[in-house]
Coordinates of N, CA, C and O in Angstrom, one line a residue:
M1 N 108.2 -241.9 -30.1 CA 107.5 -243.4 -30.2 C 108.7 -244.2 -30.2 O 108.1 -245.5 -30.1
A2 N 110.3 -244.0 -30.1 CA 111.1 -244.9 -30.1 C 111.0 -245.3 -28.6 O 111.0 -246.4 -28.1
K3 N 110.9 -244.6 -27.6 CA 110.5 -245.3 -26.4 C 109.5 -246.1 -26.4 O 109.5 -247.1 -25.4
L4 N 108.1 -245.8 -27.1 CA 107.3 -246.8 -26.7 C 107.4 -248.1 -27.7 O 107.4 -249.2 -27.4
I5 N 108.1 -248.1 -28.7 CA 108.6 -249.1 -29.3 C 109.8 -249.9 -28.4 O 109.6 -251.3 -28.4
S6 N 110.7 -249.6 -27.9 CA 111.3 -250.2 -27.1 C 110.8 -250.6 -25.4 O 111.1 -251.5 -25.2
K7 N 110.0 -250.0 -25.1 CA 108.9 -250.2 -24.1 C 108.4 -251.5 -24.4 O 108.0 -252.9 -23.8
T8 N 107.7 -251.7 -25.8 CA 106.6 -253.2 -26.0 C 107.5 -253.9 -26.1 O 107.3 -255.0 -25.9
Y9 N 108.8 -254.0 -27.4 CA 109.4 -255.3 -27.5 C 110.5 -255.7 -26.2 O 110.5 -256.7 -26.1
G10 N 110.6 -254.6 -25.4 CA 111.2 -254.9 -24.5 C 110.7 -255.8 -23.1 O 110.8 -256.5 -22.5
D11 N 109.6 -255.4 -22.9 CA 108.3 -256.1 -22.1 C 108.0 -257.1 -22.5 O 108.0 -258.2 -22.0
A12 N 107.9 -257.6 -23.6 CA 107.4 -258.7 -24.4 C 109.0 -259.7 -24.4 O 108.8 -260.7 -23.8
L13 N 109.7 -259.4 -24.7 CA 111.3 -259.9 -24.2 C 111.1 -260.4 -23.0 O 111.8 -261.8 -22.6
F14 N 111.0 -259.4 -21.7 CA 111.0 -259.7 -20.6 C 109.7 -260.9 -20.1 O 110.2 -261.7 -19.1
E15 N 108.7 -260.3 -20.5 CA 107.5 -261.7 -20.4 C 107.8 -263.1 -20.6 O 107.9 -264.1 -20.2
L16 N 108.7 -263.1 -22.0 CA 109.3 -264.3 -22.6 C 110.1 -265.2 -21.4 O 110.3 -266.3 -21.1
A17 N 110.8 -264.1 -21.0 CA 112.3 -264.5 -20.1 C 111.7 -265.0 -19.0 O 111.9 -265.9 -18.3
A18 N 110.7 -264.4 -18.2 CA 110.5 -264.7 -17.0 C 109.0 -266.1 -17.1 O 109.0 -266.9 -16.4
E19 N 108.8 -265.9 -18.4 CA 107.4 -267.3 -18.6 C 108.5 -268.8 -18.5 O 107.9 -269.4 -17.8
T20 N 109.5 -268.6 -19.4 CA 110.3 -269.7 -19.6 C 111.5 -269.7 -18.6 O 112.1 -270.9 -18.2
G21 N 111.5 -269.0 -17.3 CA 112.5 -269.0 -16.1 C 113.7 -269.0 -16.6 O 114.6 -269.5 -16.0
K22 N 114.2 -267.9 -17.9 CA 115.6 -267.5 -18.2 C 115.7 -266.2 -18.2 O 116.8 -266.2 -19.1
T23 N 115.5 -265.9 -17.5 CA 115.8 -264.2 -16.7 C 117.3 -264.1 -17.1 O 117.7 -262.8 -18.1
D24 N 118.0 -264.3 -15.9 CA 119.5 -264.6 -16.0 C 120.1 -264.9 -17.5 O 121.1 -263.9 -17.8
D25 N 119.7 -266.0 -18.2 CA 120.0 -266.7 -19.4 C 120.2 -265.6 -20.2 O 121.3 -265.2 -21.2
F26 N 118.6 -264.8 -20.5 CA 118.5 -263.9 -21.8 C 119.8 -262.8 -21.4 O 119.9 -262.4 -22.0
L27 N 119.4 -262.4 -20.1 CA 120.2 -260.9 -19.6 C 121.8 -261.1 -20.2 O 122.2 -260.3 -20.8
E28 N 121.8 -262.3 -19.9 CA 123.7 -262.2 -20.7 C 123.8 -262.4 -21.7 O 124.9 -261.8 -22.2
E29 N 122.9 -263.5 -22.3 CA 122.9 -263.6 -24.0 C 122.5 -262.0 -24.6 O 123.6 -261.5 -25.6
V30 N 121.9 -261.4 -23.9 CA 121.4 -260.0 -24.7 C 122.9 -259.0 -24.2 O 123.2 -257.9 -25.6
T31 N 123.2 -258.7 -23.3 CA 124.4 -258.2 -23.1 C 125.5 -258.4 -23.9 O 126.1 -257.6 -24.2
T32 N 125.6 -259.7 -23.9 CA 127.0 -260.3 -24.8 C 126.9 -259.6 -26.1 O 127.3 -259.4 -27.1
L33 N 125.5 -260.4 -26.8 CA 125.3 -260.1 -28.1 C 125.1 -258.7 -28.4 O 125.7 -258.2 -29.6
W34 N 124.8 -257.6 -27.6 CA 124.9 -256.0 -28.0 C 126.0 -255.4 -27.9 O 126.7 -255.1 -29.0
R35 N 127.1 -256.5 -27.2 CA 128.2 -255.6 -27.2 C 128.8 -256.2 -28.7 O 129.7 -255.4 -29.4
I36 N 128.8 -257.7 -28.8 CA 129.3 -258.1 -30.2 C 129.0 -257.1 -31.4 O 129.8 -256.7 -32.0
M37 N 127.5 -256.9 -31.4 CA 126.7 -256.0 -32.3 C 127.7 -254.8 -32.4 O 127.9 -254.2 -33.5
D38 N 127.6 -254.2 -31.1 CA 128.3 -252.9 -30.9 C 129.8 -253.2 -31.6 O 130.4 -251.9 -32.2
E39 N 130.7 -254.0 -31.2 CA 131.7 -254.0 -32.0 C 132.3 -254.4 -33.3 O 133.1 -253.9 -33.9
N40 N 130.8 -254.9 -33.9 CA 131.0 -254.8 -35.5 C 129.9 -254.4 -36.3 O 128.6 -254.8 -36.3
P41 N 130.2 -252.9 -36.4 CA 128.9 -252.1 -36.5 C 128.8 -252.3 -38.2 O 127.6 -252.2 -39.0
E42 N 129.6 -253.0 -38.7 CA 129.1 -253.8 -40.1 C 127.8 -254.5 -40.5 O 127.0 -254.6 -41.2
F43 N 127.7 -255.4 -39.3 CA 126.6 -256.2 -39.2 C 125.5 -254.9 -39.2 O 124.3 -255.5 -40.0
G44 N 125.2 -254.2 -38.2 CA 124.3 -253.7 -38.2 C 124.3 -252.8 -39.2 O 122.9 -252.4 -40.2
S45 N 125.2 -252.3 -40.3 CA 124.4 -251.6 -41.7 C 123.9 -252.7 -42.1 O 123.6 -252.0 -43.3
L46 N 124.7 -253.8 -42.6 CA 123.6 -254.9 -43.4 C 122.6 -255.1 -43.0 O 121.3 -255.1 -43.9
M47 N 122.2 -255.5 -41.7 CA 120.8 -255.5 -41.1 C 119.8 -254.4 -41.4 O 119.0 -254.4 -41.7
N48 N 120.1 -253.0 -41.6 CA 119.6 -252.0 -41.6 C 119.7 -251.4 -43.5 O 118.6 -250.7 -43.6
H49 N 120.4 -252.1 -44.1 CA 120.6 -251.8 -45.4 C 119.1 -252.1 -46.1 O 118.9 -253.2 -46.2
P50 N 118.7 -250.8 -47.0 CA 117.3 -251.0 -47.5 C 117.6 -251.8 -48.9 O 116.4 -252.3 -49.3
K51 N 118.7 -252.3 -49.5 CA 118.7 -252.9 -50.8 C 118.8 -254.0 -50.4 O 119.0 -255.4 -51.3
V52 N 119.3 -254.8 -49.1 CA 119.3 -256.4 -48.8 C 117.7 -256.7 -48.3 O 117.3 -256.1 -47.1
S53 N 117.1 -257.6 -48.7 CA 115.8 -258.5 -48.8 C 116.0 -258.8 -47.4 O 117.0 -259.0 -46.6
K54 N 114.5 -259.0 -46.8 CA 114.2 -259.2 -45.4 C 114.7 -260.7 -45.5 O 115.4 -261.4 -44.6
E55 N 114.5 -261.5 -46.3 CA 114.6 -263.1 -46.5 C 116.3 -263.1 -46.4 O 116.7 -264.3 -45.7
E56 N 117.0 -262.0 -47.1 CA 118.8 -262.5 -47.1 C 119.1 -262.0 -45.7 O 120.4 -262.6 -45.1
K57 N 118.3 -260.9 -45.2 CA 118.8 -260.5 -43.6 C 118.9 -261.5 -42.7 O 119.1 -262.2 -41.6
L58 N 117.6 -262.4 -42.9 CA 116.9 -263.3 -42.1 C 118.2 -264.7 -42.1 O 118.1 -265.3 -41.2
Q59 N 118.1 -264.9 -43.2 CA 119.3 -266.0 -43.7 C 120.8 -265.8 -43.4 O 121.1 -266.8 -42.4
V60 N 120.8 -264.4 -43.1 CA 122.2 -264.2 -41.8 C 122.0 -264.1 -40.9 O 123.2 -264.9 -40.1
L61 N 121.2 -263.7 -40.2 CA 120.8 -264.3 -38.7 C 120.9 -265.8 -38.4 O 121.6 -266.0 -37.4
E62 N 120.3 -266.5 -39.0 CA 120.5 -268.0 -39.0 C 121.6 -268.3 -39.4 O 122.2 -269.7 -38.2
T63 N 122.5 -268.1 -40.3 CA 123.6 -268.5 -40.6 C 125.0 -267.7 -39.1 O 125.6 -269.1 -38.8
V64 N 124.6 -266.8 -39.0 CA 125.5 -266.3 -37.9 C 125.1 -266.9 -36.5 O 126.1 -267.4 -35.5
F65 N 123.9 -267.2 -36.2 CA 123.6 -266.9 -34.4 C 122.8 -268.3 -34.5 O 123.3 -269.3 -33.0
R66 N 122.6 -269.2 -35.1 CA 122.1 -270.8 -35.1 C 123.2 -271.2 -34.0 O 124.3 -271.4 -35.0
G67 N 122.9 -271.9 -33.2 CA 123.6 -272.6 -32.3 C 124.4 -271.9 -31.3 O 125.1 -272.5 -30.2
R68 N 124.4 -270.6 -31.6 CA 125.3 -269.6 -30.5 C 124.6 -268.9 -29.7 O 125.0 -268.6 -28.7
I69 N 123.3 -268.7 -30.1 CA 122.3 -268.2 -28.8 C 120.8 -268.8 -28.9 O 121.0 -269.7 -29.8
S70 N 120.6 -268.4 -27.9 CA 119.3 -269.7 -27.4 C 118.2 -269.4 -28.7 O 118.2 -268.2 -29.4
S71 N 117.3 -270.2 -29.2 CA 116.4 -270.3 -29.9 C 115.2 -269.1 -29.6 O 114.8 -268.5 -30.6
E72 N 115.3 -268.7 -28.8 CA 114.3 -267.8 -28.2 C 114.9 -266.4 -28.6 O 114.4 -265.4 -29.3
I73 N 115.8 -266.1 -28.2 CA 116.7 -265.0 -28.7 C 116.7 -265.0 -30.3 O 116.7 -264.0 -30.8
L74 N 117.2 -265.8 -30.9 CA 117.2 -265.5 -32.2 C 116.0 -265.3 -32.7 O 115.9 -265.0 -33.6
G75 N 114.5 -266.4 -32.3 CA 113.2 -265.7 -32.7 C 113.3 -264.1 -32.6 O 112.1 -263.7 -33.3
F76 N 113.4 -263.7 -31.4 CA 113.2 -262.3 -31.0 C 113.9 -261.6 -32.4 O 113.6 -260.6 -32.6
L77 N 115.4 -261.9 -32.9 CA 116.0 -260.9 -33.5 C 115.2 -261.3 -34.8 O 115.1 -260.3 -35.6
A78 N 114.8 -262.0 -35.2 CA 113.9 -262.7 -36.2 C 112.8 -261.6 -36.4 O 112.4 -261.1 -37.4
L79 N 112.2 -261.6 -35.4 CA 110.8 -260.5 -35.3 C 111.3 -259.0 -35.4 O 110.6 -258.7 -35.9
I80 N 112.1 -258.9 -34.8 CA 112.5 -257.4 -34.9 C 112.8 -257.3 -36.1 O 112.6 -256.1 -36.7
L81 N 113.5 -258.1 -36.7 CA 113.7 -257.9 -38.2 C 112.8 -258.1 -39.3 O 112.8 -256.7 -40.0
R82 N 112.0 -258.7 -38.6 CA 110.7 -258.9 -40.0 C 109.6 -257.2 -39.8 O 108.8 -257.2 -40.8
K83 N 109.8 -256.7 -38.7 CA 109.3 -255.9 -38.1 C 109.6 -254.5 -38.4 O 109.3 -253.4 -38.2
D84 N 110.5 -254.6 -39.2 CA 111.7 -253.3 -39.6 C 112.2 -252.4 -38.3 O 112.1 -251.4 -38.1
R85 N 112.4 -252.8 -37.1 CA 112.7 -252.6 -35.7 C 114.3 -253.1 -35.4 O 114.6 -252.2 -34.2
Y86 N 115.4 -253.4 -36.7 CA 116.2 -253.7 -36.0 C 116.8 -252.2 -35.4 O 118.0 -252.2 -34.7
K87 N 116.9 -251.1 -36.2 CA 117.3 -250.0 -36.0 C 117.3 -249.4 -34.2 O 117.9 -248.8 -33.7
E88 N 116.2 -250.2 -33.6 CA 116.0 -249.6 -32.2 C 116.1 -251.0 -31.3 O 116.0 -250.7 -30.2
L89 N 116.9 -251.5 -31.6 CA 117.5 -252.8 -31.0 C 118.4 -252.1 -30.1 O 118.0 -253.0 -29.1
G90 N 119.3 -252.1 -30.1 CA 119.8 -251.3 -28.9 C 119.2 -250.4 -27.7 O 119.4 -250.8 -26.4
Q91 N 117.5 -249.8 -28.1 CA 117.0 -249.3 -26.9 C 116.1 -250.4 -26.1 O 116.0 -250.4 -25.3
I92 N 116.0 -251.5 -27.3 CA 114.7 -252.3 -26.7 C 116.0 -253.5 -26.0 O 115.1 -253.7 -24.8
F93 N 117.1 -253.6 -26.2 CA 117.7 -254.4 -25.3 C 118.3 -253.5 -23.6 O 118.2 -253.9 -22.8
S94 N 118.6 -252.1 -24.1 CA 118.6 -251.3 -22.6 C 117.5 -251.3 -22.2 O 117.6 -251.8 -20.5
Y95 N 116.5 -251.8 -22.9 CA 115.1 -251.5 -21.7 C 114.8 -252.6 -21.3 O 114.4 -252.6 -19.9
F96 N 115.0 -253.6 -21.9 CA 115.3 -255.3 -21.3 C 115.8 -255.5 -20.1 O 115.6 -255.8 -19.1
T97 N 117.4 -254.8 -20.4 CA 118.1 -254.7 -19.2 C 118.0 -254.4 -17.8 O 118.2 -254.8 -16.9
E98 N 117.2 -252.4 -18.4 CA 116.9 -252.2 -17.5 C 115.4 -252.6 -16.1 O 115.8 -253.1 -15.4
R99 N 115.0 -252.8 -17.1 CA 113.4 -254.0 -16.5 C 114.2 -255.2 -15.7 O 114.0 -255.4 -14.7
V100 N 115.1 -256.0 -16.1 CA 115.5 -257.4 -15.4 C 116.2 -256.4 -14.1 O 116.1 -257.1 -12.8
K101 N 116.9 -255.4 -14.2 CA 117.8 -255.2 -13.2 C 116.8 -254.7 -12.3 O 116.8 -254.4 -10.8
E102 N 115.7 -253.7 -12.5 CA 114.7 -252.9 -11.6 C 113.9 -254.6 -10.6 O 113.5 -254.7 -9.4
E103 N 113.5 -255.7 -11.6 CA 113.1 -256.6 -10.9 C 113.9 -257.5 -10.1 O 113.5 -257.9 -8.9
K104 N 115.3 -257.1 -10.3 CA 116.1 -258.1 -9.3 C 116.6 -257.1 -8.1 O 117.5 -257.4 -7.0
G105 N 115.8 -255.6 -7.9 CA 116.4 -254.8 -7.3 C 117.9 -254.2 -7.2 O 118.2 -253.8 -6.1
I106 N 118.3 -254.1 -8.5 CA 119.8 -253.4 -8.8 C 119.2 -252.1 -9.4 O 118.6 -252.1 -10.6
G107 N 119.7 -251.4 -8.6 CA 119.8 -249.8 -9.4 C 121.0 -249.0 -10.1 O 121.9 -250.1 -9.4
T108 N 120.8 -248.6 -10.6 CA 121.9 -247.9 -11.6 C 122.3 -246.4 -11.1 O 121.3 -245.8 -11.5
G109 N 123.3 -246.3 -10.5 CA 123.7 -244.9 -10.0 C 124.8 -244.1 -10.8 O 125.7 -244.9 -10.7
Y110 N 124.7 -243.0 -11.3 CA 125.5 -241.9 -12.0 C 126.4 -241.0 -11.2 O 125.2 -240.0 -11.0
V111 N 127.4 -241.2 -10.3 CA 128.0 -240.2 -9.7 C 129.2 -239.1 -10.5 O 129.8 -239.7 -11.1
T112 N 128.8 -238.0 -10.3 CA 130.1 -237.2 -10.8 C 130.6 -235.9 -10.3 O 129.7 -235.4 -9.6
T113 N 131.5 -236.2 -10.1 CA 132.3 -234.9 -8.8 C 133.4 -234.4 -9.4 O 133.8 -234.7 -11.0
A114 N 133.8 -233.2 -8.7 CA 135.2 -232.5 -9.6 C 136.7 -232.9 -9.3 O 137.2 -232.7 -10.2
I115 N 136.7 -234.1 -8.5 CA 138.0 -234.9 -8.3 C 137.6 -236.2 -8.4 O 136.7 -236.6 -7.8
P116 N 138.4 -236.9 -8.2 CA 138.3 -238.5 -8.6 C 138.0 -238.9 -7.1 O 138.7 -238.0 -5.9
L117 N 137.4 -239.7 -6.9 CA 137.1 -240.4 -5.3 C 138.0 -241.4 -4.9 O 138.2 -242.1 -5.4
S118 N 138.2 -241.6 -3.5 CA 138.6 -242.3 -3.2 C 137.9 -243.9 -3.0 O 137.0 -243.7 -3.0
G119 N 138.1 -245.3 -3.3 CA 137.5 -246.3 -2.6 C 136.4 -246.2 -1.4 O 135.6 -247.1 -1.7
E120 N 137.2 -245.2 -0.4 CA 136.3 -245.6 0.2 C 135.5 -244.5 0.3 O 134.0 -244.9 0.8
Q121 N 135.7 -243.7 -0.4 CA 134.2 -242.3 -0.3 C 133.6 -243.2 -1.3 O 132.0 -242.7 -1.4
K122 N 133.9 -244.0 -2.5 CA 132.6 -244.7 -3.6 C 131.9 -245.6 -2.6 O 130.1 -245.5 -3.0
K123 N 132.3 -246.2 -1.1 CA 131.7 -247.3 -0.5 C 130.8 -246.4 -0.2 O 129.7 -246.7 0.0
R124 N 130.9 -245.6 0.4 CA 130.5 -244.4 1.0 C 128.9 -243.9 0.8 O 127.8 -244.2 1.0
I125 N 129.2 -243.9 -0.8 CA 127.8 -243.1 -1.3 C 127.0 -244.2 -1.6 O 125.8 -244.0 -1.7
E126 N 128.1 -245.2 -2.4 CA 126.9 -246.6 -2.5 C 126.3 -246.9 -1.7 O 124.9 -247.4 -1.5
R127 N 126.7 -246.7 0.0 CA 125.9 -247.7 1.4 C 124.8 -246.4 1.4 O 123.6 -246.9 1.4
R128 N 125.2 -244.9 0.8 CA 124.1 -243.9 1.4 C 123.0 -244.4 0.5 O 121.8 -244.2 0.8
L129 N 123.3 -244.7 -0.6 CA 121.9 -245.0 -2.0 C 121.5 -246.1 -1.8 O 120.4 -246.1 -1.9
L130 N 122.0 -247.2 -1.1 CA 121.6 -248.3 -0.8 C 120.2 -248.1 0.3 O 119.4 -248.6 0.3
E131 N 120.6 -247.1 1.4 CA 119.9 -246.7 2.5 C 118.7 -245.7 2.1 O 117.6 -246.3 2.6
T132 N 119.3 -245.2 1.3 CA 117.8 -244.0 0.4 C 116.8 -244.7 -0.4 O 116.0 -244.0 -0.8
T133 N 117.1 -245.7 -0.8 CA 116.3 -246.6 -2.1 C 115.9 -247.9 -1.9 O 116.2 -248.6 -0.3
S134 N 115.0 -248.4 -2.7 CA 114.9 -249.6 -1.9 C 115.2 -250.7 -2.8 O 115.3 -251.6 -2.7
Y135 N 116.2 -250.4 -3.1 CA 117.4 -251.3 -3.7 C 118.6 -252.2 -2.9 O 118.9 -251.6 -2.0
R136 N 118.4 -253.4 -3.6 CA 119.2 -254.4 -2.6 C 120.9 -254.1 -3.2 O 121.4 -254.6 -2.4
E137 N 121.0 -254.0 -4.2 CA 122.1 -253.6 -4.4 C 122.5 -252.4 -6.0 O 121.4 -252.4 -6.3
M138 N 123.7 -252.3 -5.8 CA 123.5 -250.5 -6.6 C 125.0 -251.0 -7.9 O 126.1 -251.5 -7.5
E139 N 124.7 -250.6 -9.1 CA 125.6 -250.3 -10.0 C 126.1 -248.9 -10.2 O 125.4 -248.4 -10.5
M140 N 127.4 -249.0 -9.9 CA 127.9 -247.6 -9.9 C 128.3 -246.8 -11.2 O 129.4 -248.0 -11.4
F141 N 128.5 -246.2 -11.6 CA 129.1 -245.5 -12.4 C 129.9 -244.2 -12.4 O 128.8 -243.1 -11.7
Y142 N 130.9 -243.9 -11.7 CA 131.8 -242.4 -11.5 C 132.5 -241.9 -12.9 O 133.2 -242.1 -13.2
E143 N 132.0 -240.4 -12.7 CA 133.0 -239.6 -13.7 C 133.5 -238.4 -13.4 O 132.9 -237.8 -12.1
V144 N 134.2 -238.2 -13.6 CA 135.1 -236.4 -13.0 C 134.4 -235.5 -14.0 O 134.8 -235.8 -15.3
D145 N 134.5 -234.7 -13.7 CA 133.7 -233.3 -14.5 C 134.4 -232.0 -13.3 O 133.7 -231.3 -12.4
E146 N 135.2 -231.8 -13.8 CA 135.9 -230.4 -13.0 C 135.2 -229.0 -12.8 O 135.3 -228.2 -12.3
S147 N 134.8 -228.8 -14.1 CA 133.4 -227.8 -13.9 C 132.8 -227.5 -13.0 O 132.0 -226.6 -12.5
L148 N 132.6 -228.6 -11.9 CA 131.6 -228.8 -11.0 C 132.6 -227.8 -9.9 O 131.8 -227.4 -8.8
I149 N 133.6 -227.8 -10.0 CA 134.4 -227.2 -9.1 C 134.1 -227.7 -7.4 O 135.7 -227.7 -7.1
G150 N 133.1 -228.1 -6.5 CA 133.7 -228.9 -6.0 C 131.5 -230.0 -5.9 O 130.7 -229.6 -6.8
G151 N 131.7 -230.5 -4.7 CA 130.5 -231.3 -4.6 C 130.3 -232.4 -5.7 O 131.1 -232.8 -6.1
M152 N 128.6 -232.8 -5.4 CA 128.7 -233.8 -6.9 C 127.0 -234.0 -7.4 O 126.5 -233.1 -6.8
I153 N 127.2 -234.4 -8.3 CA 125.7 -234.7 -8.9 C 125.7 -236.1 -9.1 O 126.3 -237.2 -9.5
V154 N 124.1 -236.4 -8.7 CA 124.0 -237.7 -8.5 C 123.0 -238.3 -9.0 O 121.8 -237.8 -9.1
R155 N 122.6 -239.4 -10.0 CA 121.2 -239.7 -10.5 C 121.2 -240.9 -10.6 O 122.4 -242.1 -10.9
I156 N 119.6 -241.6 -10.4 CA 119.3 -242.8 -10.4 C 117.9 -242.3 -11.6 O 117.3 -241.7 -10.6
K157 N 118.1 -243.3 -12.3 CA 116.9 -243.0 -13.2 C 116.6 -242.2 -13.7 O 117.6 -240.9 -13.9
D158 N 115.3 -241.2 -13.0 CA 115.1 -239.9 -13.8 C 115.6 -239.1 -12.2 O 115.2 -237.9 -12.4
R159 N 115.6 -239.7 -11.3 CA 115.9 -238.7 -10.3 C 117.5 -238.1 -10.1 O 118.1 -238.6 -9.9
V160 N 117.6 -236.7 -9.7 CA 118.8 -236.3 -9.9 C 118.9 -235.3 -8.6 O 117.9 -234.6 -8.3
V161 N 120.2 -235.7 -8.0 CA 120.2 -234.6 -6.9 C 121.7 -234.3 -7.2 O 122.8 -234.7 -7.0
D162 N 121.9 -232.3 -7.3 CA 122.7 -231.8 -7.5 C 123.3 -231.1 -6.2 O 122.8 -229.7 -6.0
S163 N 124.0 -231.4 -5.9 CA 125.3 -230.2 -4.5 C 126.4 -229.9 -4.9 O 127.3 -230.1 -4.5
S164 N 126.7 -229.7 -6.9 CA 127.5 -228.9 -7.2 C 127.8 -227.9 -6.4 O 127.1 -226.9 -6.6
V165 N 128.6 -227.6 -6.4 CA 129.3 -226.0 -6.4 C 129.2 -225.0 -7.2 O 128.5 -223.6 -6.9
R166 N 129.0 -225.4 -8.6 CA 128.9 -224.7 -9.8 C 127.1 -224.3 -9.8 O 126.8 -223.0 -10.1
T167 N 126.7 -225.2 -9.7 CA 125.1 -225.3 -9.2 C 124.8 -223.7 -8.6 O 123.9 -223.3 -8.6
K168 N 125.2 -224.3 -7.1 CA 124.8 -223.3 -6.3 C 125.6 -221.8 -6.4 O 124.6 -220.9 -6.2
L169 N 126.4 -221.8 -7.3 CA 127.0 -220.5 -7.5 C 125.9 -219.9 -8.8 O 125.6 -218.7 -8.6
E170 N 125.4 -220.5 -9.3 CA 124.5 -220.3 -10.5 C 123.4 -220.1 -10.1 O 122.5 -218.8 -10.5
K171 N 122.6 -221.0 -9.3 CA 121.6 -220.4 -8.1 C 121.7 -218.8 -7.8 O 120.9 -218.0 -7.6
L172 N 123.2 -218.6 -6.9 CA 123.1 -217.6 -6.4 C 123.3 -216.2 -7.5 O 122.8 -215.1 -7.3
T173 N 123.9 -216.7 -8.3 CA 123.7 -215.6 -9.6 C 122.3 -214.8 -10.1 O 122.3 -214.1 -10.4
R174 N 121.4 -216.1 -10.1 CA 120.4 -215.9 -10.8 C 119.5 -215.0 -9.8 O 118.8 -213.9 -9.8
Q175 N 119.5 -215.4 -8.3 CA 119.0 -214.6 -7.1 C 119.6 -213.2 -7.4 O 119.1 -212.1 -7.1
L176 N 120.9 -213.3 -7.5 CA 121.6 -211.7 -7.1 C 120.8 -210.6 -8.5 O 120.5 -209.4 -8.2
Y177 N 120.6 -211.2 -9.4 CA 119.9 -210.7 -10.8 C 118.9 -210.3 -10.8 O 118.6 -209.2 -10.8
K178 N 118.3 -211.1 -9.8 CA 116.6 -210.6 -9.6 C 116.7 -209.6 -8.2 O 115.9 -208.4 -8.9
I179 N 117.3 -209.3 -7.7 CA 117.6 -208.5 -6.6 C 118.0 -207.2 -7.3 O 117.2 -206.2 -7.1
Q180 N 119.0 -207.3 -8.6 CA 119.5 -206.0 -8.9 C 118.4 -205.5 -9.9 O 118.2 -204.1 -10.0
L181 N 117.2 -206.4 -10.8 CA 116.5 -205.8 -11.3 C 115.4 -205.2 -10.5 O 114.3 -204.5 -10.9
Q182 N 115.0 -206.0 -9.0 CA 114.0 -205.3 -8.4 C 114.3 -204.1 -7.9 O 113.6 -203.3 -7.8
S183 N 115.4 -204.0 -8.0 CA 116.4 -202.5 -7.1 C 116.0 -201.1 -8.0 O 115.7 -200.2 -7.6
K184 N 116.0 -201.3 -9.2 CA 116.0 -200.6 -10.1 C 114.7 -199.9 -10.5 O 113.3 -200.3 -10.6

């Protein structure tokens, strides 16, 4: 249900951005706005509090954001509030951000390795991902997980390539168990 909500509202925001020619502006505003809201969880608590009326919440939105963000984004926030969807705002903004990046040909890659990678290794991975995908640019995130033993796991959207030693050992172990069970 939450995915449907974030898609519906995220698509609506994207269409508004495209129609007004403000895709980059909206992306920047949404990113900044979400970071500020994330740094101030009390604001979210106020916006989600059941004893604060919608009118009071709308007034707070107006007071805090009027003149600081575009009227379109302010109107969008008011709509989200009126429809009792403020709790999903993070998912909506995330969906919108991903949709804009897709439109611009920017992919997001997550690479997990057993040891930290050098700058040259990171560049080679990024180059390889650009060669094997339709993206023109990659936004990369790297993480170290020593339990992989060796190799790496690469994730782009819902595609995962797992060439870690840990996974290979787990597969080998399962195969050996099957052989053991069949021989009994």
